[in-house]
PDB file of C-alpha atoms in Angstrom:
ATOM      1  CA  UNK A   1      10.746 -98.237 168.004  1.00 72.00           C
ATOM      2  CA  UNK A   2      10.598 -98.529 163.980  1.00 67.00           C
ATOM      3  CA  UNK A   3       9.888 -95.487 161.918  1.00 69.00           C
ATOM      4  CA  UNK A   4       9.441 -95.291 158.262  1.00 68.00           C
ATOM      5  CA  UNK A   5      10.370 -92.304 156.040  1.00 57.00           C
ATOM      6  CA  UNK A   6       7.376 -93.264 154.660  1.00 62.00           C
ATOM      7  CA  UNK A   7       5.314 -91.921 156.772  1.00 66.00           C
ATOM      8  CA  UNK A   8       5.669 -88.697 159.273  1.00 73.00           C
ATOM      9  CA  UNK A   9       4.967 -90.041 162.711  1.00 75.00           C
ATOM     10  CA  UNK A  10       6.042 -93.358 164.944  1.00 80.00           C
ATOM     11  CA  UNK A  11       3.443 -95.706 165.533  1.00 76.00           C
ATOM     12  CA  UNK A  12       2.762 -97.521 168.738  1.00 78.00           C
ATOM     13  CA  UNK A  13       0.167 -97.460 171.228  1.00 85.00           C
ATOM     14  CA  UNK A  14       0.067 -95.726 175.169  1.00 90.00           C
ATOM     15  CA  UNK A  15      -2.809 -95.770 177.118  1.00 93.00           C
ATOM     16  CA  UNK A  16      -2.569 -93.144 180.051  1.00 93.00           C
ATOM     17  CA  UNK A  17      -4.138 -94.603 182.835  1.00 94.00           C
ATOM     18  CA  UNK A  18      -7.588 -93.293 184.054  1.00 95.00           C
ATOM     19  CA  UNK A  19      -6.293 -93.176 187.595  1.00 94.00           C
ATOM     20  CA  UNK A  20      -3.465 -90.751 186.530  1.00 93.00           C
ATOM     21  CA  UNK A  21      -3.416 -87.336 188.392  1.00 93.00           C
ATOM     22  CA  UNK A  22      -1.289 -85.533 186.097  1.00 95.00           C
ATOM     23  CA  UNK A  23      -1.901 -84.576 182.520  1.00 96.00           C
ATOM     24  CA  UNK A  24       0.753 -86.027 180.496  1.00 96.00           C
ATOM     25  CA  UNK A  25       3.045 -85.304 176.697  1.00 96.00           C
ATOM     26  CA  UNK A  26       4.976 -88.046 174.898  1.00 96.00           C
ATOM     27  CA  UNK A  27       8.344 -87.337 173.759  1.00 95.00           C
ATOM     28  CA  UNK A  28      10.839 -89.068 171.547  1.00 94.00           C
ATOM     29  CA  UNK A  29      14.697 -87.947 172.018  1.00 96.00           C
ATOM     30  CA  UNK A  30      17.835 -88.984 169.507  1.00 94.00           C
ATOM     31  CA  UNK A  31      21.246 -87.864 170.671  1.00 93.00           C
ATOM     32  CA  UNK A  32      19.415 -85.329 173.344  1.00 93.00           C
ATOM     33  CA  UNK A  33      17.078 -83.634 170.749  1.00 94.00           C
ATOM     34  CA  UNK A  34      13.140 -84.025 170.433  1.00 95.00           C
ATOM     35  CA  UNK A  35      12.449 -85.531 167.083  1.00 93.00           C
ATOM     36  CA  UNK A  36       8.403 -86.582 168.091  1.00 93.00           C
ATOM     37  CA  UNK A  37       6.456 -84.962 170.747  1.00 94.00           C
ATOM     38  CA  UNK A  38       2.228 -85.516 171.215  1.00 94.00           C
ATOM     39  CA  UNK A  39       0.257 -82.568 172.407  1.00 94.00           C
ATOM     40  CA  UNK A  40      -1.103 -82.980 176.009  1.00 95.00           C
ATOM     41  CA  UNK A  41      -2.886 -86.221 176.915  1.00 96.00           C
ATOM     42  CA  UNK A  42      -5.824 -86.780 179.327  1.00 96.00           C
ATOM     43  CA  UNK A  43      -5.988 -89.835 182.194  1.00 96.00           C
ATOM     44  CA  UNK A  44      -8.008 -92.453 180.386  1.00 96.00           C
ATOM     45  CA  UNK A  45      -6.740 -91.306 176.709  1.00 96.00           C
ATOM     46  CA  UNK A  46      -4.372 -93.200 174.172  1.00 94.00           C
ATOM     47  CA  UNK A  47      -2.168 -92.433 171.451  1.00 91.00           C
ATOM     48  CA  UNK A  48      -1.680 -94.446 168.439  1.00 88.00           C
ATOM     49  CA  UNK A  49       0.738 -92.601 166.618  1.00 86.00           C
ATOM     50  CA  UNK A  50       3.531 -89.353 167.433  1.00 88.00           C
ATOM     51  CA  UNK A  51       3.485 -87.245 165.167  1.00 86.00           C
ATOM     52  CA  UNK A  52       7.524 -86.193 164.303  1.00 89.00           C
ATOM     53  CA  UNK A  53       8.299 -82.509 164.698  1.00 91.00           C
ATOM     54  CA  UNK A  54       8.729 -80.695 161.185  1.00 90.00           C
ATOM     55  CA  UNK A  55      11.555 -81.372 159.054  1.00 87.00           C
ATOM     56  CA  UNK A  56      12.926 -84.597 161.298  1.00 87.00           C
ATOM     57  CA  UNK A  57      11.969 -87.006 158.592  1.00 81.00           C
ATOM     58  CA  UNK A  58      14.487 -85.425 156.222  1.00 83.00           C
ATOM     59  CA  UNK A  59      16.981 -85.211 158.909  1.00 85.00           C
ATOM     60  CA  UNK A  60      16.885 -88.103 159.811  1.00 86.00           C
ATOM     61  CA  UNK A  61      19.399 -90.834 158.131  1.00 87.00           C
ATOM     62  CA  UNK A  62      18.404 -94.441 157.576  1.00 87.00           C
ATOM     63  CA  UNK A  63      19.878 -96.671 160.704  1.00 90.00           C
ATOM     64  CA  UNK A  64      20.112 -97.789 164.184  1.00 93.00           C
ATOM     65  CA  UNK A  65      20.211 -94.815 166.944  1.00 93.00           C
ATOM     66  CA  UNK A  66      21.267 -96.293 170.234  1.00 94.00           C
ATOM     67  CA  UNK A  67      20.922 -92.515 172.313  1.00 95.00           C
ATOM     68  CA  UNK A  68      17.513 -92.691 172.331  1.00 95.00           C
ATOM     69  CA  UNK A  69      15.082 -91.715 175.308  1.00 96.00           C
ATOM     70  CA  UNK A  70      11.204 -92.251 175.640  1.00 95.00           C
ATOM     71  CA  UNK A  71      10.030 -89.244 177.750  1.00 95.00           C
ATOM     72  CA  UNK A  72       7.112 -88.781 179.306  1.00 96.00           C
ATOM     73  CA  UNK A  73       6.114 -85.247 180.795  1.00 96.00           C
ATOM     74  CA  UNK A  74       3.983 -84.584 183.478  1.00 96.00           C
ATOM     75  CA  UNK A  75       1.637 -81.430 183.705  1.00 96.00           C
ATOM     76  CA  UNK A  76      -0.983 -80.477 186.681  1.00 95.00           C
ATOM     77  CA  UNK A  77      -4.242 -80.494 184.637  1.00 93.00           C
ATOM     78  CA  UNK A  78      -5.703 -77.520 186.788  1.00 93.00           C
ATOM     79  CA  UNK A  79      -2.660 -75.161 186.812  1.00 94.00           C
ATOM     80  CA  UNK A  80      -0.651 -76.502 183.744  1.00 92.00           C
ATOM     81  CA  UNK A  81       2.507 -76.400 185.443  1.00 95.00           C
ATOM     82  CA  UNK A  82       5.054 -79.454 184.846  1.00 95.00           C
ATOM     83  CA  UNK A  83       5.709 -81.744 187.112  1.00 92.00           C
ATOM     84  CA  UNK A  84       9.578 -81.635 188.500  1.00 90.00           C
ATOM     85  CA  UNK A  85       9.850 -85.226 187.629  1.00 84.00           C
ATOM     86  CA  UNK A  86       9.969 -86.554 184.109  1.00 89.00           C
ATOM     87  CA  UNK A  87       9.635 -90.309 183.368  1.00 94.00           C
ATOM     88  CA  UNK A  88      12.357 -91.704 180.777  1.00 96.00           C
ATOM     89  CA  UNK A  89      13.238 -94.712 179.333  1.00 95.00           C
ATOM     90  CA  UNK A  90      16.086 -95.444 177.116  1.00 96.00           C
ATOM     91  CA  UNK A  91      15.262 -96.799 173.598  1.00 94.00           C
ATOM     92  CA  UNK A  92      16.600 -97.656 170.283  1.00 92.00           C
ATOM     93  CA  UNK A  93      14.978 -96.160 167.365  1.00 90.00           C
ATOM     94  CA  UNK A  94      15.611 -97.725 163.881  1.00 88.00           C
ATOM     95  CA  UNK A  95      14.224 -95.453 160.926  1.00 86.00           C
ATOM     96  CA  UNK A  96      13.933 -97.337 157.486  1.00 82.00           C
ATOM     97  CA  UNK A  97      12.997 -96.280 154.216  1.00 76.00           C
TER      98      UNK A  97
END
């Protein structure tokens, strides 16, 4: 994933499948902390940008970061309890000016 100081959130696209059961958030993780996170997302919704949590854009130094993780949460859309599982898949993120 490319991010621009430019700008204060990642863009890409997710489409949650409309046959999901679970209500879902987005997460983006560098060296084990959230730097992005989307609020809650409905089966059949999509997501064109995540929005970085306040203040990461000026932490963040221009690079390659290797200890990455895409997360996605899972939430029971009656009860709003998370699911025990989480779904995660390691990344690279590369932030540029």
């Amino acid at each position: 994933m490319h991010f621009s100081k430019k700008r204060s959130a990642i863009l890409f696209i997710y489409k949650h499948p409309s046959s999901s059961t679970q209500d879902i958030v987005l997460c983006i993780e560098i060296n084990g902390e959230i730097i992005a996170r989307s609020g809650t997302i409905k089966p059949g919704n999509q997501l064109k940008t995540l929005p970085l949590l306040e203040g990461e854009e000026d932490r963040l130094s221009e690079g390659t970061y290797t200890d990455a993780n895409f997360r996605v949460l899972s939430y029971d859309p009656q009860s709003g309890e998370k699911a025990m599982v989480d779904t995660v898949a390691k990344i690279t993120v590369t932030v540029e000016k």
